[in-house]
Tab-separated table of N, CA and C and ligand atoms in Angstrom:
chain	number	residue	atom	x	y	z
A	1	MET	N	0.789	-1.370	0.006
A	1	MET	CA	0.112	-0.044	-0.049
A	1	MET	C	0.947	1.200	-0.025
A	2	GLU	N	0.525	2.086	-0.820
A	2	GLU	CA	1.181	3.406	-0.679
A	2	GLU	C	1.087	4.232	0.623
A	3	ASP	N	2.157	5.095	0.802
A	3	ASP	CA	1.999	5.716	2.039
A	3	ASP	C	0.970	6.725	2.157
A	4	SER	N	0.708	7.342	0.934
A	4	SER	CA	-0.362	8.342	0.866
A	4	SER	C	-1.644	7.821	1.196
A	5	LYS	N	-1.865	6.475	0.993
A	5	LYS	CA	-3.146	5.917	1.347
A	5	LYS	C	-3.169	5.441	2.727
A	6	LYS	N	-1.989	5.238	3.350
A	6	LYS	CA	-2.078	4.640	4.601
A	6	LYS	C	-2.598	5.598	5.625
A	7	LYS	N	-2.239	6.917	5.544
A	7	LYS	CA	-2.734	7.949	6.566
A	7	LYS	C	-4.055	7.998	6.824
A	8	PRO	N	-5.036	8.223	5.854
A	8	PRO	CA	-6.437	8.414	5.982
A	8	PRO	C	-6.868	7.126	6.806
A	9	ILE	N	-6.384	5.830	6.561
A	9	ILE	CA	-6.895	4.578	7.231
A	9	ILE	C	-6.518	4.731	8.645
A	10	MET	N	-5.072	5.140	8.982
A	10	MET	CA	-4.786	5.249	10.502
A	10	MET	C	-5.716	6.212	10.975
A	11	ILE	N	-6.287	7.274	10.358
A	11	ILE	CA	-6.941	8.258	11.124
A	11	ILE	C	-8.312	7.625	11.267
A	12	ALA	N	-8.811	7.046	10.265
A	12	ALA	CA	-10.131	6.298	10.487
A	12	ALA	C	-9.999	5.157	11.786
A	13	VAL	N	-9.030	4.557	11.756
A	13	VAL	CA	-8.810	3.637	12.971
A	13	VAL	C	-8.904	4.416	14.118
A	14	ILE	N	-8.164	5.379	14.285
A	14	ILE	CA	-7.998	6.281	15.459
A	14	ILE	C	-9.445	6.697	15.892
A	15	ILE	N	-10.218	7.288	14.944
A	15	ILE	CA	-11.460	7.746	15.282
A	15	ILE	C	-12.294	6.635	15.735
A	16	VAL	N	-12.263	5.373	15.178
A	16	VAL	CA	-12.983	4.269	15.584
A	16	VAL	C	-12.655	4.022	16.889
A	17	CYS	N	-11.540	3.871	17.248
A	17	CYS	CA	-11.032	3.595	18.549
A	17	CYS	C	-11.438	4.598	19.648
A	18	LEU	N	-11.361	5.944	19.230
A	18	LEU	CA	-11.991	6.985	20.187
A	18	LEU	C	-13.459	6.788	20.285
A	19	GLY	N	-14.335	6.365	19.314
A	19	GLY	CA	-15.569	6.173	19.396
A	19	GLY	C	-15.805	5.058	20.392
A	20	VAL	N	-15.140	3.894	20.323
A	20	VAL	CA	-15.305	2.913	21.276
A	20	VAL	C	-15.008	3.302	22.681
A	21	ALA	N	-13.895	4.109	22.856
A	21	ALA	CA	-13.553	4.412	24.177
A	21	ALA	C	-14.607	5.292	24.786
A	22	GLY	N	-15.127	6.147	23.944
A	22	GLY	CA	-16.236	7.122	24.401
A	22	GLY	C	-17.566	6.241	24.870
A	23	ALA	N	-17.680	5.367	24.052
A	23	ALA	CA	-19.019	4.472	24.324
A	23	ALA	C	-18.676	3.680	25.852
A	24	VAL	N	-17.442	3.237	25.936
A	24	VAL	CA	-16.967	2.462	27.100
A	24	VAL	C	-17.226	3.642	28.124
A	25	THR	N	-16.608	4.736	28.198
A	25	THR	CA	-16.660	5.654	29.093
A	25	THR	C	-18.194	6.035	29.429
A	26	PHE	N	-19.008	6.001	28.483
A	26	PHE	CA	-20.473	6.408	28.672
A	26	PHE	C	-21.105	5.230	29.418
A	27	LEU	N	-20.940	4.056	29.035
A	27	LEU	CA	-21.350	3.012	29.683
A	27	LEU	C	-21.006	2.974	31.324
A	28	ARG	N	-19.614	3.081	31.413
A	28	ARG	CA	-18.929	3.170	32.897
A	28	ARG	C	-19.631	4.190	33.711
A	29	SER	N	-19.775	5.292	33.118
A	29	SER	CA	-20.301	6.350	33.941
A	29	SER	C	-21.663	6.150	34.409
A	30	GLY	N	-22.393	5.282	33.801
A	30	GLY	CA	-23.694	4.907	34.158
A	30	GLY	C	-23.763	4.515	35.697
A	31	GLY	N	-22.794	3.734	35.982
A	31	GLY	CA	-22.784	3.226	37.570
A	31	GLY	C	-21.734	4.267	38.132
A	32	SER	N	-22.302	5.068	39.164
A	32	SER	CA	-21.447	6.050	39.864
A	32	SER	C	-20.776	5.439	40.996
A	33	GLU	N	-19.599	4.742	40.680
A	33	GLU	CA	-19.138	4.012	41.909
A	33	GLU	C	-17.827	4.764	42.353
A	34	GLY	N	-17.759	5.985	41.725
A	34	GLY	CA	-16.464	6.792	42.396
A	34	GLY	C	-15.243	6.547	41.453
A	35	GLY	N	-14.218	7.036	41.933
A	35	GLY	CA	-13.084	6.699	41.497
A	35	GLY	C	-12.708	7.717	40.264
A	36	ILE	N	-11.983	7.224	39.214
A	36	ILE	CA	-11.765	8.276	38.181
A	36	ILE	C	-13.051	8.834	37.565
A	37	ASP	N	-13.911	8.038	37.238
A	37	ASP	CA	-15.301	8.280	36.694
A	37	ASP	C	-15.916	9.447	37.346
A	38	SER	N	-15.694	9.599	38.762
A	38	SER	CA	-16.273	10.669	39.488
A	38	SER	C	-15.594	12.162	39.272
A	39	LEU	N	-14.447	12.015	38.672
A	39	LEU	CA	-13.689	13.384	38.463
A	39	LEU	C	-14.366	14.016	37.396
A	40	SER	N	-14.462	15.442	37.453
A	40	SER	CA	-15.302	16.327	36.623
A	40	SER	C	-14.302	16.417	35.339
A	41	ASP	N	-15.262	16.438	34.166
A	41	ASP	CA	-14.492	16.589	32.967
A	41	ASP	C	-14.156	17.898	32.579
A	42	ASP	N	-14.437	18.767	33.572
A	42	ASP	CA	-14.196	20.211	33.397
A	42	ASP	C	-12.710	20.534	33.858
A	43	LYS	N	-12.286	19.845	34.901
A	43	LYS	CA	-11.110	20.040	35.458
A	43	LYS	C	-9.959	19.784	34.559
A	44	MET	N	-9.186	20.814	34.303
A	44	MET	CA	-7.991	20.761	33.351
A	44	MET	C	-6.886	20.422	34.020
A	45	THR	N	-5.715	19.777	33.392
A	45	THR	CA	-4.430	19.690	33.908
A	45	THR	C	-3.532	20.008	32.813
A	46	TRP	N	-2.374	20.713	33.175
A	46	TRP	CA	-1.455	20.932	32.105
A	46	TRP	C	-0.374	19.587	32.019
A	47	VAL	N	-0.016	19.324	30.944
A	47	VAL	CA	0.842	18.263	30.644
A	47	VAL	C	2.076	18.779	29.655
A	48	ASN	N	3.220	18.262	29.771
A	48	ASN	CA	4.387	18.718	29.176
A	48	ASN	C	5.054	17.459	28.443
A	49	CYS	N	5.534	17.665	27.281
A	49	CYS	CA	6.122	16.575	26.385
A	49	CYS	C	7.682	16.631	26.902
A	50	ASN	N	8.082	15.296	27.140
A	50	ASN	CA	9.684	15.297	27.491
A	50	ASN	C	10.349	15.194	26.394
A	51	ASN	N	9.915	14.932	25.242
A	51	ASN	CA	10.509	14.626	24.012
A	51	ASN	C	11.327	16.020	23.458
A	52	PRO	N	12.766	15.887	23.552
A	52	PRO	CA	13.479	17.304	23.256
A	52	PRO	C	12.944	17.844	21.821
A	53	GLN	N	12.558	16.801	20.982
A	53	GLN	CA	12.239	17.345	19.636
A	53	GLN	C	10.856	17.938	19.565
A	54	CYS	N	10.078	17.960	20.603
A	54	CYS	CA	8.677	18.232	20.472
A	54	CYS	C	8.341	19.263	21.512
A	55	LYS	N	8.446	19.081	23.025
A	55	LYS	CA	8.302	19.922	23.898
A	55	LYS	C	6.862	20.399	23.981
A	56	ALA	N	5.973	19.730	23.429
A	56	ALA	CA	4.607	20.337	23.548
A	56	ALA	C	4.196	20.401	24.908
A	57	GLU	N	3.398	21.592	25.018
A	57	GLU	CA	2.628	21.808	26.450
A	57	GLU	C	1.173	22.136	25.971
A	58	TYR	N	0.339	21.278	26.658
A	58	TYR	CA	-1.157	21.478	26.437
A	58	TYR	C	-1.775	20.967	27.536
A	59	GLU	N	-3.040	21.408	27.600
A	59	GLU	CA	-4.102	21.130	28.624
A	59	GLU	C	-4.879	20.026	28.244
A	60	MET	N	-5.096	19.084	29.071
A	60	MET	CA	-5.988	17.995	28.911
A	60	MET	C	-7.031	17.711	30.210
A	61	SER	N	-8.071	17.177	30.057
A	61	SER	CA	-8.894	17.033	31.168
A	61	SER	C	-8.213	16.099	32.172
A	62	GLU	N	-8.325	16.440	33.425
A	62	GLU	CA	-7.770	15.630	34.423
A	62	GLU	C	-8.146	14.140	34.394
A	63	LYS	N	-9.427	13.819	34.192
A	63	LYS	CA	-10.127	12.666	34.236
A	63	LYS	C	-9.399	11.811	32.857
A	64	GLN	N	-9.260	12.481	31.939
A	64	GLN	CA	-8.519	11.746	30.737
A	64	GLN	C	-7.078	11.360	31.034
A	65	TYR	N	-6.525	12.395	31.587
A	65	TYR	CA	-5.068	12.169	32.196
A	65	TYR	C	-5.131	10.777	33.058
A	66	PHE	N	-5.914	10.893	34.047
A	66	PHE	CA	-5.796	9.675	35.025
A	66	PHE	C	-6.265	8.360	34.261
A	67	LYS	N	-7.289	8.423	33.294
A	67	LYS	CA	-7.420	7.421	32.672
A	67	LYS	C	-6.327	6.870	31.902
A	68	GLY	N	-5.735	7.679	31.293
A	68	GLY	CA	-4.428	7.446	30.608
A	68	GLY	C	-3.506	6.634	31.330
A	69	ILE	N	-3.374	7.229	32.548
A	69	ILE	CA	-2.357	6.668	33.565
A	69	ILE	C	-2.700	5.229	33.928
A	70	GLU	N	-4.094	5.017	34.092
A	70	GLU	CA	-4.604	3.866	34.544
A	70	GLU	C	-4.306	2.820	33.479
A	71	GLU	N	-4.585	3.254	32.140
A	71	GLU	CA	-4.386	2.370	31.100
A	71	GLU	C	-2.899	1.790	31.080
A	72	ARG	N	-2.161	2.834	31.078
A	72	ARG	CA	-0.619	2.572	30.912
A	72	ARG	C	0.115	2.099	32.184
A	73	MET	N	-0.365	1.958	33.250
A	73	MET	CA	0.145	1.608	34.502
A	73	MET	C	0.717	0.211	34.377
A	74	ASN	N	2.080	0.042	34.786
A	74	ASN	CA	2.694	-1.229	34.645
A	74	ASN	C	2.820	-1.651	36.099
A	75	PRO	N	2.053	-2.690	36.352
A	75	PRO	CA	1.917	-3.334	37.816
A	75	PRO	C	3.299	-3.445	38.394
A	76	ALA	N	4.436	-3.967	37.581
A	76	ALA	CA	5.611	-4.150	37.993
A	76	ALA	C	6.444	-2.914	38.372
A	77	ALA	N	5.915	-1.886	37.984
A	77	ALA	CA	6.572	-0.417	38.236
A	77	ALA	C	5.515	0.512	38.660
A	78	MET	N	4.874	0.191	39.759
A	78	MET	CA	3.740	1.043	40.391
A	78	MET	C	4.272	2.455	40.740
A	79	LEU	N	5.551	2.457	41.172
A	79	LEU	CA	5.902	3.510	41.845
A	79	LEU	C	6.215	4.553	40.927
A	80	SER	N	6.519	4.417	39.670
A	80	SER	CA	6.860	5.441	38.470
A	80	SER	C	5.587	5.652	37.734
A	81	THR	N	5.237	6.941	37.643
A	81	THR	CA	4.098	7.291	36.873
A	81	THR	C	4.213	6.926	35.412
A	82	PRO	N	3.565	6.365	34.775
A	82	PRO	CA	3.723	6.080	33.312
A	82	PRO	C	3.655	7.400	32.510
A	83	ALA	N	4.235	7.541	31.463
A	83	ALA	CA	4.044	8.642	30.520
A	83	ALA	C	2.796	8.382	29.629
A	84	LEU	N	2.237	9.408	29.171
A	84	LEU	CA	1.098	9.434	28.214
A	84	LEU	C	1.690	9.722	26.952
A	85	VAL	N	0.992	9.182	25.803
A	85	VAL	CA	1.314	9.404	24.483
A	85	VAL	C	0.948	10.928	23.997
A	86	CYS	N	1.933	11.483	23.502
A	86	CYS	CA	1.936	13.050	23.309
A	86	CYS	C	0.930	13.100	22.149
A	87	GLU	N	0.028	14.052	22.024
A	87	GLU	CA	-0.940	14.330	20.966
A	87	GLU	C	-0.166	14.989	19.877
A	88	LYS	N	1.065	15.468	20.111
A	88	LYS	CA	1.764	16.194	19.071
A	88	LYS	C	2.703	15.249	18.213
A	89	CYS	N	3.441	14.593	19.119
A	89	CYS	CA	4.581	13.725	18.427
A	89	CYS	C	4.284	12.331	18.500
A	90	ASP	N	3.179	11.773	19.247
A	90	ASP	CA	3.076	10.431	19.334
A	90	ASP	C	3.922	9.531	20.132
A	91	GLU	N	4.762	10.074	20.912
A	91	GLU	CA	5.764	9.483	21.563
A	91	GLU	C	5.171	9.349	23.001
A	92	PRO	N	5.693	8.175	23.764
A	92	PRO	CA	5.030	8.131	25.194
A	92	PRO	C	5.841	8.988	26.108
A	93	SER	N	5.719	10.414	26.104
A	93	SER	CA	6.690	11.164	26.667
A	93	SER	C	6.062	12.536	27.379
A	94	VAL	N	4.777	12.251	27.655
A	94	VAL	CA	3.984	13.382	28.199
A	94	VAL	C	3.703	13.092	29.627
A	95	TYR	N	4.019	14.025	30.581
A	95	TYR	CA	3.936	14.010	32.063
A	95	TYR	C	3.074	15.055	32.543
A	96	LYS	N	2.477	14.980	33.569
A	96	LYS	CA	1.628	16.003	34.228
A	96	LYS	C	2.739	17.311	34.607
A	97	ALA	N	2.237	18.406	34.485
A	97	ALA	CA	2.952	19.624	34.623
A	97	ALA	C	2.118	20.620	35.185
A	98	PHE	N	2.825	21.539	35.799
A	98	PHE	CA	2.186	22.778	36.356
A	98	PHE	C	2.292	23.995	35.483
A	99	LYS	N	1.369	24.869	35.471
A	99	LYS	CA	1.607	25.990	34.881
A	99	LYS	C	1.647	27.186	36.026
A	100	CYS	N	2.717	27.896	35.703
A	100	CYS	CA	3.160	28.919	36.807
A	100	CYS	C	1.880	30.053	36.766
A	101	GLY	N	1.484	30.161	38.135
A	101	GLY	CA	0.548	31.160	38.568
A	101	GLY	C	0.939	32.481	38.404
A	102	ASN	N	2.199	32.781	38.191
A	102	ASN	CA	2.776	34.231	37.915
A	102	ASN	C	2.462	34.542	36.498
A	103	PRO	N	1.546	35.690	36.432
A	103	PRO	CA	1.071	36.164	35.090
A	103	PRO	C	2.109	36.614	34.233
A	104	SER	N	3.238	37.023	34.801
A	104	SER	CA	4.418	37.499	34.017
A	104	SER	C	5.352	36.551	33.679
A	105	CYS	N	4.982	35.168	34.078
A	105	CYS	CA	5.846	34.072	33.909
A	105	CYS	C	5.249	33.025	33.057
A	106	SER	N	4.239	32.443	33.526
A	106	SER	CA	3.256	31.505	32.857
A	106	SER	C	4.037	30.287	32.319
A	107	ALA	N	5.191	29.900	32.923
A	107	ALA	CA	5.904	28.734	32.479
A	107	ALA	C	5.197	27.621	32.892
A	108	VAL	N	5.454	26.476	31.928
A	108	VAL	CA	4.803	25.154	32.133
A	108	VAL	C	5.974	24.388	32.417
A	109	PHE	N	5.901	23.635	33.459
A	109	PHE	CA	7.072	22.845	34.014
A	109	PHE	C	6.638	21.681	34.699
A	110	PHE	N	7.497	20.590	34.843
A	110	PHE	CA	7.214	19.455	35.588
A	110	PHE	C	7.230	19.407	37.034
A	111	ALA	N	6.392	18.563	37.490
A	111	ALA	CA	6.524	18.632	39.127
A	111	ALA	C	7.828	18.360	39.656
A	112	ASN	N	8.268	18.789	40.611
A	112	ASN	CA	9.607	18.762	41.394
A	112	ASN	C	10.700	19.288	40.491
A	113	SER	N	10.330	20.166	39.676
A	113	SER	CA	11.520	20.798	39.099
A	113	SER	C	12.477	21.405	39.900
A	114	VAL	N	12.227	21.914	41.005
A	114	VAL	CA	13.102	22.354	41.987
A	114	VAL	C	13.148	21.278	43.133
A	115	PRO	N	14.473	20.670	43.258
A	115	PRO	CA	14.495	19.559	44.027
A	115	PRO	C	14.409	19.866	45.677
A	116	ASN	N	13.763	18.995	46.272
A	116	ASN	CA	13.656	19.360	47.836
A	116	ASN	C	12.832	20.635	48.080
A	117	ASP	N	11.910	20.842	47.287
A	117	ASP	CA	11.096	22.010	47.464
A	117	ASP	C	9.594	21.626	47.136
A	118	PHE	N	8.717	22.500	47.209
A	118	PHE	CA	7.330	22.223	46.855
A	118	PHE	C	7.253	21.775	45.270
A	119	ALA	N	6.558	20.755	45.060
A	119	ALA	CA	6.460	20.086	43.751
A	119	ALA	C	6.116	21.160	42.664
A	120	ASP	N	5.330	22.043	43.077
A	120	ASP	CA	4.911	23.124	42.016
A	120	ASP	C	5.641	24.462	42.079
A	121	ARG	N	7.001	24.282	42.654
A	121	ARG	CA	7.829	25.587	42.521
A	121	ARG	C	8.296	25.795	41.190
A	122	CYS	N	8.073	26.994	40.566
A	122	CYS	CA	8.472	27.268	39.241
A	122	CYS	C	10.040	27.341	39.153
A	123	PRO	N	10.705	26.790	38.190
A	123	PRO	CA	11.981	26.773	37.966
A	123	PRO	C	12.538	28.197	37.394
A	124	GLU	N	11.554	29.006	36.810
A	124	GLU	CA	11.735	30.115	36.120
A	124	GLU	C	11.863	31.368	37.074
A	125	CYS	N	10.644	31.570	37.774
A	125	CYS	CA	10.532	32.643	38.735
A	125	CYS	C	10.398	32.201	40.231
A	126	LYS	N	10.416	30.924	40.481
A	126	LYS	CA	10.563	30.544	41.849
A	126	LYS	C	9.252	30.561	42.492
A	127	ARG	N	8.211	30.820	42.022
A	127	ARG	CA	6.947	30.947	42.542
A	127	ARG	C	6.253	29.487	42.725
A	128	SER	N	5.813	29.352	43.910
A	128	SER	CA	5.019	28.040	44.238
A	128	SER	C	3.554	28.325	44.709
A	129	GLU	N	2.707	27.775	43.993
A	129	GLU	CA	1.155	27.960	44.194
A	129	GLU	C	0.941	27.542	45.589
A	130	THR	N	1.489	26.458	45.954
A	130	THR	CA	1.245	25.831	47.202
A	130	THR	C	1.832	26.694	48.412
A	131	GLU	N	2.901	27.141	48.190
A	131	GLU	CA	3.417	28.305	49.209
A	131	GLU	C	2.598	29.545	49.125
A	132	GLU	N	1.993	29.978	48.004
A	132	GLU	CA	1.405	31.160	47.995
A	132	GLU	C	-0.018	30.825	48.806
A	133	ILE	N	-0.564	29.679	48.642
A	133	ILE	CA	-1.799	29.420	49.431
A	133	ILE	C	-1.458	29.372	50.856
A	134	ARG	N	-0.377	28.680	51.258
A	134	ARG	CA	-0.033	28.699	52.638
A	134	ARG	C	0.243	30.062	53.339
A	135	LYS	N	0.996	30.765	52.500
A	135	LYS	CA	1.257	32.207	53.089
A	135	LYS	C	-0.070	32.991	53.088
A	136	ALA	N	-0.989	32.732	52.381
A	136	ALA	CA	-2.293	33.600	52.304
A	136	ALA	C	-3.022	32.910	53.594
A	137	ARG	N	-3.113	31.762	53.988
A	137	ARG	CA	-3.520	31.166	55.056
A	137	ARG	C	-2.903	31.833	56.244
A	138	LYS	N	-1.621	31.931	56.324
A	138	LYS	CA	-1.052	32.320	57.468
A	138	LYS	C	-1.401	33.717	57.728
A	139	ALA	N	-1.391	34.569	56.784
A	139	ALA	CA	-1.779	35.945	56.815
A	139	ALA	C	-3.283	36.145	57.095
A	140	GLY	N	-4.021	35.317	56.696
A	140	GLY	CA	-5.409	35.535	56.946
A	140	GLY	C	-5.935	34.949	58.127
A	141	GLY	N	-5.087	34.658	59.130
A	141	GLY	CA	-5.502	34.128	60.475
A	141	GLY	C	-5.782	32.597	60.394
A	142	PRO	N	-6.413	32.072	61.218
A	142	PRO	CA	-6.511	30.704	61.586
A	142	PRO	C	-7.019	29.861	60.209
B	201	ZN	ZN1	5.378	15.419	22.018
B	202	ZN	ZN1	6.927	31.084	37.018
């Protein structure tokens, strides 16, 4: 088969797979037993591609992220979070990331970019959302 003909077929296969996944999700969400299915579809999380040739940063729903993790979780390596397949480069190199809350920075970075510090410490401007929240709590009394 010529390469030019392969691509539309690939896309068709992907669309069919997505359709099936959507149907399964729909069926599963019928029984509300909590877990990943109880997560809101609206809650977004940032992910960052670790492939040096790609470095994509994009938002996906947290639910979709955890589903991906669940599917890719290797029982032999429970301690390490598996990477998701990047929607840009198709490599399994996407990890959950934080977006800096500093409006003049807005860097997207991996958790624990600054060792021995808050996981969401920005390596660019050193802002940590967790720290900001704690500071605000301290300032705002009990
Ligand atoms: Zn990528
Ligand atoms: Zn920053």
